[in-house]
Each structure stands twice: as structure tokens, then as C-alpha cells.
Amino acid sequence: MKTNDLILQTITKVIVFLILLFSVDIFFAGHYTPGGGFVGGLMTSAALVLLLIAYDIKTVANLFPVNYIYVAATGLLIALVTGISSILRHKPFLTHAFNKHVHLPLFGETSLHTAALFDLGVYLVVVGVTMTIIQSIGEDK
Amino acid sequence: MSILHWAVLAPFIYTLLIPITYKLLKRVHTGWFVLPLPILLFVYFSSNIGTTSSLQAKIASIPWIPSLGIDFAVKLDGLGMLFSLLIAGIGSLVILYSIYYLDKDKEKLNQFYVYLLFFMGAMLGVVLCDNLIVLYMFWEITSISSFLLIGFWNNRSNSRYGAIKSMVITVFGGLSLLAGIVLLYLMTGSFNISEIITSVQQNSIISHPLFMLGMICILLGAFTKSAQFPFHIWLPDAMEAPTPVSSYLHSATMVKAGIYLIARLSPVFAVSGYWLWIVSLIGIITLLYGSFLAVKQVDLKGLLAYSTISQLGMIMSLLGIGAAGVHYDNESIYYIATAAAVFHLVNHATFKGSLFMMAGIVDHETGTRDIRRLGGLMKIMPITFAIALIGSLSMAGIPPLNGFLSKEMFFASMLNIRDFNMFHLDTWGVLLPIIAWVGSIFTFVYSMILVFKTFTGKYQPEKLSTKPHEAPMGMLISPIILVSLVVIFGLFPGVLSNTILSPAITSIYGGGVYDLHIYHWHGFQPELFMTIGVIVFGTILYLSVTKWSVIYQAIPVVWNRIYDWLFGETENTFNKLTNKYMTGSLRTYLIYIFSFFTLILSYTLFTKDGFKIDTSLLAPIGGYEAVLSLVLVISTIAILFSKSRLTSIILLGAVGYTVSLFYVVFRAPDLALTQLVIETVSVALFLLCFYHLPRNARKKESIPFKLSNAVISVLVGLVVMLIAIASYSTKLFDSISPYYVDNTYIKAAGENMVNVILVDFRGFDTLFEIAVLAIAAIGIYSMITLRMGGKKNENK
């Protein structure tokens, strides 16, 4: 029996963006309010999973043509490089640097922090790991 | 490094040449290349006789592990000289003999000579090293090389059995010796034998609590190596070795390593009456037992093996009696026992070496060593017969051969015991000469059997596989030299007594020169009558041997049975035991783990008085907490009693969501968020697993009830709970969290303290946690996509 997923697919098209936005928000707000790379990454994966449910694996793979293992590897690399960069500044491994008052042309006064880069690494690893697991299980017959 | 060091190491270095000569010069027997080394060593050692006979010792030492007190110290004194000459001298003769005995095309000669040289070097190390640890090292090398030589024909199962047996027994003794050495170190603070003896003379260690233990450990080492009762069983089985090996290792040298050790350490332990009694009793029992069983043997080498055991027992008992000399200064009457021991040591090496070579010749020329098939070889092999006759008569103690002299001295020292009024020797000691005398009668009997059953009587050519003829001259040289020594030492014992024997005795007990005179004629002393008695009764017993040898059928081979039983039973028992507890079932292992966990924890908690309840630190319980706890408890219990797996999964999800609600209540928003998402994912994965279960396994069934499981799980829960309560009630110091509260914004520019701790204060943990996640993903990916063999992934 062929099912019609029209309602699901239409709703998904709207909701995926909301979830993605929320996940990005959670990711960036992590240093000041609850959230961070881990939950943000899980949320992003949740959006992708919703896509997987509404469409099929091939469609999603065409939509996001990435190998998620590379995503996880990139995340690990970013986290590691963030740590190593502090050694170059003659500080112990993983000593973060920050400036609370940076004036950027578009954002105004902004706080920049290398912890965000580290969190980005976490984010990418979580997305990569979750998607790798779900995709490999899903593709398996 | 002195020349003495090089002398010990020379055989080891020389082994490097053997494979080369064996490969390059195939047409020459490898033994010819080996022969110069022991001769050179013999010449070197003999050139030092002047030093040792003037009671000097050549001493040299190089540090090896100085921080542990281990130096490669060598000392050539009278005793060391005696043994070195034996090792190098008989070594040369044995190698010469082996050149004719072993076929250069059929045998792996390179292996043989490497093992033999290893043994020679190790044996020199044992007798020359002054440091006990280095001595022990060489001691074990003798065990290992003996193992290799016994198993030289390793395609025969008997060889392998004999090799393993000797290895097990001598290594058992070797380890015990190591323990003894360590105990001796604890008592005296030195590994150096000379230093130990000096320190023992200054303050006796006999009252030290470790004295007995150390003594027994060292005695075990010596007794196993020298095949003393009841550790003698490896020696007859070691006769599977090639005959040159039996002749060298198992009669002249290795089996005397234990005797060397006893002689060397006598000054340390001889003050104790136990030492005297144990050494002489074990020795005398071995003498009787070995000579008694030798009569029963039908194999020439078997007979010689038991004879060796018996003679070693005799030397051992003499050393034990000689220990009495320590208690009586200036009375040479007790030193006569030590003199007899040392003298007989030399005599035994000469006549036993020649007898083994004789047995090898007979075996080589007739194809059998079975006495029942041999006979009447006297006319065919006259030289071999002469060798056998002289050797056997010396072994039996017939004048004028050297065996007679040492046997007379043996009886004399056994009789001297009566005058010794310590350690009950004046009463019970009278047993010793009687046992010795009986043992000597049997010695006479088997010596006669050895020579007359082989060479006289009826010639039975039909029972022999080859047509016998006299052995080639090269094979006869070594035994002829040895029996010549038997005669020379018998006729002119003076050549030995002042050059070699007397310094050896001095180095055993210290002090000055012992004026040692060995006479043939003592006058009508009791020992003469004992010898006459031995000859008379021995002849009677030999002539009637067929009549009384039936008693051997009544005597079971006890000790070999015990050894085999021990081996078999140990293996069986441990097999059964292991099969019993290693069931292969994970449930059982978990039971072990959890039972151990509860036992140890509850034991510690209550014996160390660790349990404590302190309510002052507790926070008030709110309504939310109460409700959530109730939900949590109900769903947890419901999991246990649910009838289907699906219910369990959903209840597990309920537990997870309740936990995240707890996080909300306890104000941990990050945890709550993560817990919610992760719980969702894991429940989805559980469902996936459930969906893919085989249809019949998906059948609804509740968890079967097992009382043991219930008891253990309740106990685990209880113990964990008690420990949690106890540890919460004993807060020893304040938490470090105020630091984070104060510095999150100042030092790390963040306000979400959890996140700042995760990425900044303790980001190192996080780094590896994401690594764990990545590994998990790669693991799952490779488990699913990479399927080695079996069915290929059809989707790809």
C-alpha cells in the first residue's frame, strides 16, 4: 500500500528550519545560558532525523551530501587544534583565550572566546556521530 | 676480568664457533674442534694446583649488579680446584669418547656440542663462583642444559619424559635453593660465600628465626640436584640421554653439584645438629635404597644410575658426619669423614665414568643394554671386559683399587660416630654403620652383576641385533685412561691426598693443613672386618641372586608412581576445578563479581566501623521530589515484573524522562536537556533492537525468578545504599565548587557554569568524551558495513 506523507512532509519543511534555528541558538547561547555544543548538536541531528523520517535516506543524502564520519573527524580536529593553539602561545594545553569587548562592524560589542571553537568541535562530533549511527543502522537491511 | 673469569665463560663463547665449524667443515667430526677447549681448561687448572695446595685461593671479582650486591666473583680454592679438574678432565675424556660414539652423519652434532659446552661452562660457574646469585644462575643453566641433553633424541617419547621429569625436579630444587639463598642473605647481609662464612664465624646465625627455613631450602636444592632420596627418581629416567652425557652429567659432574653445595655451605650450617642428622640420614637412606634397587635393574645404564644414586648417598652421608668436625676442634678423627667424601668423590667420578663408557661400548657393539640378553662377551671384547672389571671391583670396594680405600674410610667414619656425644649420635647413631654396611653388601652384589652377567656366562648371539666385536680404539681411550686412574689412585693415593684432597678439606672447614694419609693397611681394625663381611655376604648373595630376587616383585615402584600420580592428579584436579567455575556463562561470572563486590564492601564497611548516619546535612524533601521518586520507584519495579520486552523498553524510557524531570527539579537545565534527547535516542535504538529480534525470541515472557539473583541484587542495592549514606554523612571537607561560582565570569567569560566547566575548566575530559563518541560511531559503522566473510552487504 502506498502511503501519502504529504502532511508530514509539508510540516517537516517548516519545522526543520525552526529546529535548526533553535539548535544554532542553543549552541551559541551555551556559554551564558543552558545549552552548548552537545545539546545543539543533538538538536541539529534531530532536525535531520525528522527529514529522514519524512523523506527517505537517498533524498536526505542528496540534500546534505556529506559523509558524517568526516564531520565527526573534523569536529575532533577542531577541538584538538583549539587545544594545541594554546601551546603555541606558551600556555598549557587547552588554555582558552577570550576578549569580552570586541567591536565587530555588524554585531557591535561582542564577546569572543576560543571556547566557542572548542564547542564547535563538540557540536560537529555530536552531529557526525549521531548521523553516522542512524544512517548506518537505517541503511542496513 | 681475570683468566679465571675467562675460564668460566670460555665454553659459552666457544659455542659460537660450533655451528660455523659444523656447517663449513662437514667432513670432520665437530667433536675434534671442541676437544681442545676442555684440555686447555684442564691444563690451566692444573697449573694452579701449586696455589691451592699451599692453601691459597685465586680470587677475582668484577661488578655485575653492584647495587644488589651481585658481583661476578670467582674463587679457585681447594674444593673449586677438585671440581674444576673433574669437570675439565672428564669433560675432555667424554668429548673424545663422544667423537667415536656419535655418528657425524646421523646426529645433530652442532646441537649436541653446544649443549655440552653450555653445561661445562655452567658447571665451572657453579663450582668457581663465590657469589650465590651468580652460582644460582649457573646452577639453573646446568638444569637447562641437562634437560636439553637428556632430550637430545627428542623423537623418542622416553627421552622427552625423562627430560621433563629431570627438569621439573631439579628446577623445583633450584627455586628452593634460590629461596634459601635469599634467606641466607637476610640472615647475613651478603651473597658472597666467603663473606657469609666469615660473618657466620663471628656471630652464629643458628638462633636466627630463619635459620631452619633457609637450611631446609638449600638442602632441598642440593638433594634434588644430587638425586637424593626421594628425589632420586629423575636420574634413572635421565639414562635416555646419549651415553657420553650420562657418563659426564649423570655420574661425574652435575649430580655432584648438590654435593659441592653441601660441602661449600657446611661451614655455615654445620653448627646445627639438624644439618648433621638430615644430611647423613638422607645420604645413608639413599645409599641403601639406591644399592638395593640397583640389583633389580636389567638395563646396564639403569643399574649404573641406581648405583650412582647410591654412591652419591654415600658421599652425602660422609659430608653429614664430617659436619661433626665443627664441634670438635683439633680432632682429625671427624675430618676423616670429609676426607673420605672428597676422596670418594674423585674415585666415583673415575670408575663411574669408565663404567658408563663401558656400557655405551657394549650398547654400541651389541645393540642392547639388557643384561638378560648379554653374556659371554669376555672373549669378544677383552679390553672392555678389563675396563668393566676394574671399574666394578673398585665400585665394590675390593683392594687394591681406589674404591677400597674410600670405602674403608667410609666405614671408619661411620664407626667413629659412636664416640660423638651430641645430638643423640652416641645412641641412635649406631644405626648408621649398620645401614652403611648393608648398603655396601648390595653395592658388591650389583657390581658383580654388572661385570659378570655381561661378560661371562653363555654367549647368546641370537638375541643380539648386531654381531659384536671389540670397540674401536678411539672409543676405548677414555675409559682406559679412567680405569688407569682408578688403579693409580688405588696404588698411590698419596698423589692425590696432599695436592688435591687436603686443600679441598681445608676449604670446606677452614683452618690449617690436614695431614691426610691414606693407607691400605690399617691393621686389624673393625672396618677391615666389615669389608671382609661385605665380600663374604656379597658373594653369597650374588650367587643366590636368582633365588631371593623375587622379593623385588613384592616391592612396588613407589616414588615414580607418586610422581606420575601427582602430575596426573594435579592436571586432572585443576582441569575439573577450572571447568567447574569457568562455566562460560556470563550470568555465573556476574554472580561472582557481584558477590565479591558485596562481600568485600560490606566487610570493609562494618569491620572498619565505616557506617555512619548524620541527618544534619540533609535537605528538606519537597512535594515534587516525593512524587517523582514515587514514579521512579514504581516504573523501576514495574520493569522487573513486566511480561513483555516492549513494556520494559517503554518503562525504561519513563525512568529516563523521570530522571530528566529530577534534573529540572534539582535545577540542572543542561543535564535535563541532554537527558531528554539522549533518552529519546536510546529508546528509539532499543525499539530498533526489539524490532529485529528473531520472531520466536520476541515471544512475550516475564523474567524467570531465581532466588540467588534476587538475593544478590538486593544485597548489592543495600550495600551501595549503605555506602552512599555513610559517605554522605561523613563529609570531611568543603566542596570546591565555590571557586567555579566565583570565577566562571571573571576568568572564563561565561555565565553557564556547567558549560564553562565542560569546555574550559575541565575541557580535557570533554575532548576525550567526544573521542569516545567518535569511536562508538566508527565501531557501529564498521560493525554494520564491514562484514568479513559470510554474507556480503547486498545493499552496497
PDB file of C-alpha atoms in Angstrom, chain A residues 30-36 38-39 42 69 76 79-80 93-94 96 98 100 113 115 118-119 122 125-126 129 132-133 136-137 139-141, chain B residues 669-670 673-674 677-678 685 688 745 747-752 755-756 759-760 763-764 766-767 770-771 773-774 777 780-781 784 787 795-796:
ATOM      1  CA  GLY A  30      25.749  27.816  25.574  1.00  0.00           C
ATOM      2  CA  HIS A  31      28.307  29.899  27.336  1.00  0.00           C
ATOM      3  CA  TYR A  32      25.781  32.100  29.025  1.00  0.00           C
ATOM      4  CA  THR A  33      22.543  30.129  29.224  1.00  0.00           C
ATOM      5  CA  PRO A  34      21.756  26.419  29.261  1.00  0.00           C
ATOM      6  CA  GLY A  35      22.807  24.664  26.080  1.00  0.00           C
ATOM      7  CA  GLY A  36      26.071  24.257  24.252  1.00  0.00           C
ATOM      8  CA  PHE A  38      26.322  18.831  22.874  1.00  0.00           C
ATOM      9  CA  VAL A  39      22.644  19.645  23.024  1.00  0.00           C
ATOM     10  CA  LEU A  42      21.753  16.630  19.140  1.00  0.00           C
ATOM     11  CA  ILE A  69      32.269  10.340   9.658  1.00  0.00           C
ATOM     12  CA  LEU A  76      37.639  16.239  16.754  1.00  0.00           C
ATOM     13  CA  ALA A  79      38.689  20.621  19.312  1.00  0.00           C
ATOM     14  CA  LEU A  80      42.239  19.346  19.234  1.00  0.00           C
ATOM     15  CA  PHE A  93      47.201  22.714  26.568  1.00  0.00           C
ATOM     16  CA  LEU A  94      43.588  23.901  26.167  1.00  0.00           C
ATOM     17  CA  HIS A  96      41.278  29.344  26.246  1.00  0.00           C
ATOM     18  CA  PHE A  98      38.846  35.459  25.219  1.00  0.00           C
ATOM     19  CA  LYS A 100      34.759  40.282  26.298  1.00  0.00           C
ATOM     20  CA  HIS A 113      36.072  33.184  23.133  1.00  0.00           C
ATOM     21  CA  ALA A 115      35.844  28.014  23.991  1.00  0.00           C
ATOM     22  CA  PHE A 118      36.043  24.013  21.093  1.00  0.00           C
ATOM     23  CA  ASP A 119      32.271  23.806  21.443  1.00  0.00           C
ATOM     24  CA  VAL A 122      31.880  19.115  20.122  1.00  0.00           C
ATOM     25  CA  VAL A 125      31.341  15.449  16.554  1.00  0.00           C
ATOM     26  CA  VAL A 126      27.864  15.011  18.028  1.00  0.00           C
ATOM     27  CA  VAL A 129      28.308  10.594  15.420  1.00  0.00           C
ATOM     28  CA  THR A 132      26.593   8.066  11.301  1.00  0.00           C
ATOM     29  CA  ILE A 133      24.892   5.747  13.753  1.00  0.00           C
ATOM     30  CA  SER A 136      24.322   3.058   9.138  1.00  0.00           C
ATOM     31  CA  ILE A 137      21.515   1.385  11.038  1.00  0.00           C
ATOM     32  CA  GLU A 139      20.739   1.684   5.541  1.00  0.00           C
ATOM     33  CA  ASP A 140      21.211  -1.785   6.915  1.00  0.00           C
ATOM     34  CA  LYS A 141      18.723  -4.362   5.873  1.00  0.00           C
TER      35      LYS A 141
ATOM     36  CA  PRO B 669      18.852  22.553  32.856  1.00  0.00           C
ATOM     37  CA  ASP B 670      21.783  21.365  30.727  1.00  0.00           C
ATOM     38  CA  LEU B 673      18.059  18.881  28.039  1.00  0.00           C
ATOM     39  CA  THR B 674      20.720  16.321  27.282  1.00  0.00           C
ATOM     40  CA  VAL B 677      17.309  13.946  23.940  1.00  0.00           C
ATOM     41  CA  ILE B 678      19.594  11.051  24.789  1.00  0.00           C
ATOM     42  CA  LEU B 685      17.560   2.294  19.486  1.00  0.00           C
ATOM     43  CA  LEU B 688      15.069  -0.958  16.823  1.00  0.00           C
ATOM     44  CA  TYR B 745      32.675  35.005  34.605  1.00  0.00           C
ATOM     45  CA  LYS B 747      38.273  34.047  34.449  1.00  0.00           C
ATOM     46  CA  ALA B 748      36.359  32.247  31.724  1.00  0.00           C
ATOM     47  CA  ALA B 749      33.943  34.852  30.364  1.00  0.00           C
ATOM     48  CA  GLY B 750      30.848  32.742  30.704  1.00  0.00           C
ATOM     49  CA  GLU B 751      27.756  32.571  32.805  1.00  0.00           C
ATOM     50  CA  ASN B 752      26.646  28.991  32.226  1.00  0.00           C
ATOM     51  CA  ASN B 755      29.255  24.670  30.067  1.00  0.00           C
ATOM     52  CA  VAL B 756      32.271  26.649  31.228  1.00  0.00           C
ATOM     53  CA  VAL B 759      34.741  23.369  27.755  1.00  0.00           C
ATOM     54  CA  ASP B 760      37.124  25.495  29.774  1.00  0.00           C
ATOM     55  CA  GLY B 763      37.829  20.723  28.739  1.00  0.00           C
ATOM     56  CA  PHE B 764      40.372  17.947  28.660  1.00  0.00           C
ATOM     57  CA  THR B 766      35.344  16.677  27.128  1.00  0.00           C
ATOM     58  CA  LEU B 767      37.962  16.235  24.434  1.00  0.00           C
ATOM     59  CA  ILE B 770      33.909  13.308  22.142  1.00  0.00           C
ATOM     60  CA  ALA B 771      36.694  10.941  21.136  1.00  0.00           C
ATOM     61  CA  LEU B 773      31.630   9.156  20.874  1.00  0.00           C
ATOM     62  CA  ALA B 774      33.600   9.122  17.628  1.00  0.00           C
ATOM     63  CA  ALA B 777      30.254   5.754  15.830  1.00  0.00           C
ATOM     64  CA  ILE B 780      28.867   0.840  14.899  1.00  0.00           C
ATOM     65  CA  TYR B 781      29.601   1.860  11.336  1.00  0.00           C
ATOM     66  CA  ILE B 784      27.279  -2.847  10.258  1.00  0.00           C
ATOM     67  CA  ARG B 787      31.182  -7.972   7.353  1.00  0.00           C
ATOM     68  CA  ASN B 795      22.702  -3.103  -0.338  1.00  0.00           C
ATOM     69  CA  LYS B 796      26.024  -1.651  -1.377  1.00  0.00           C
TER      70      LYS B 796
END
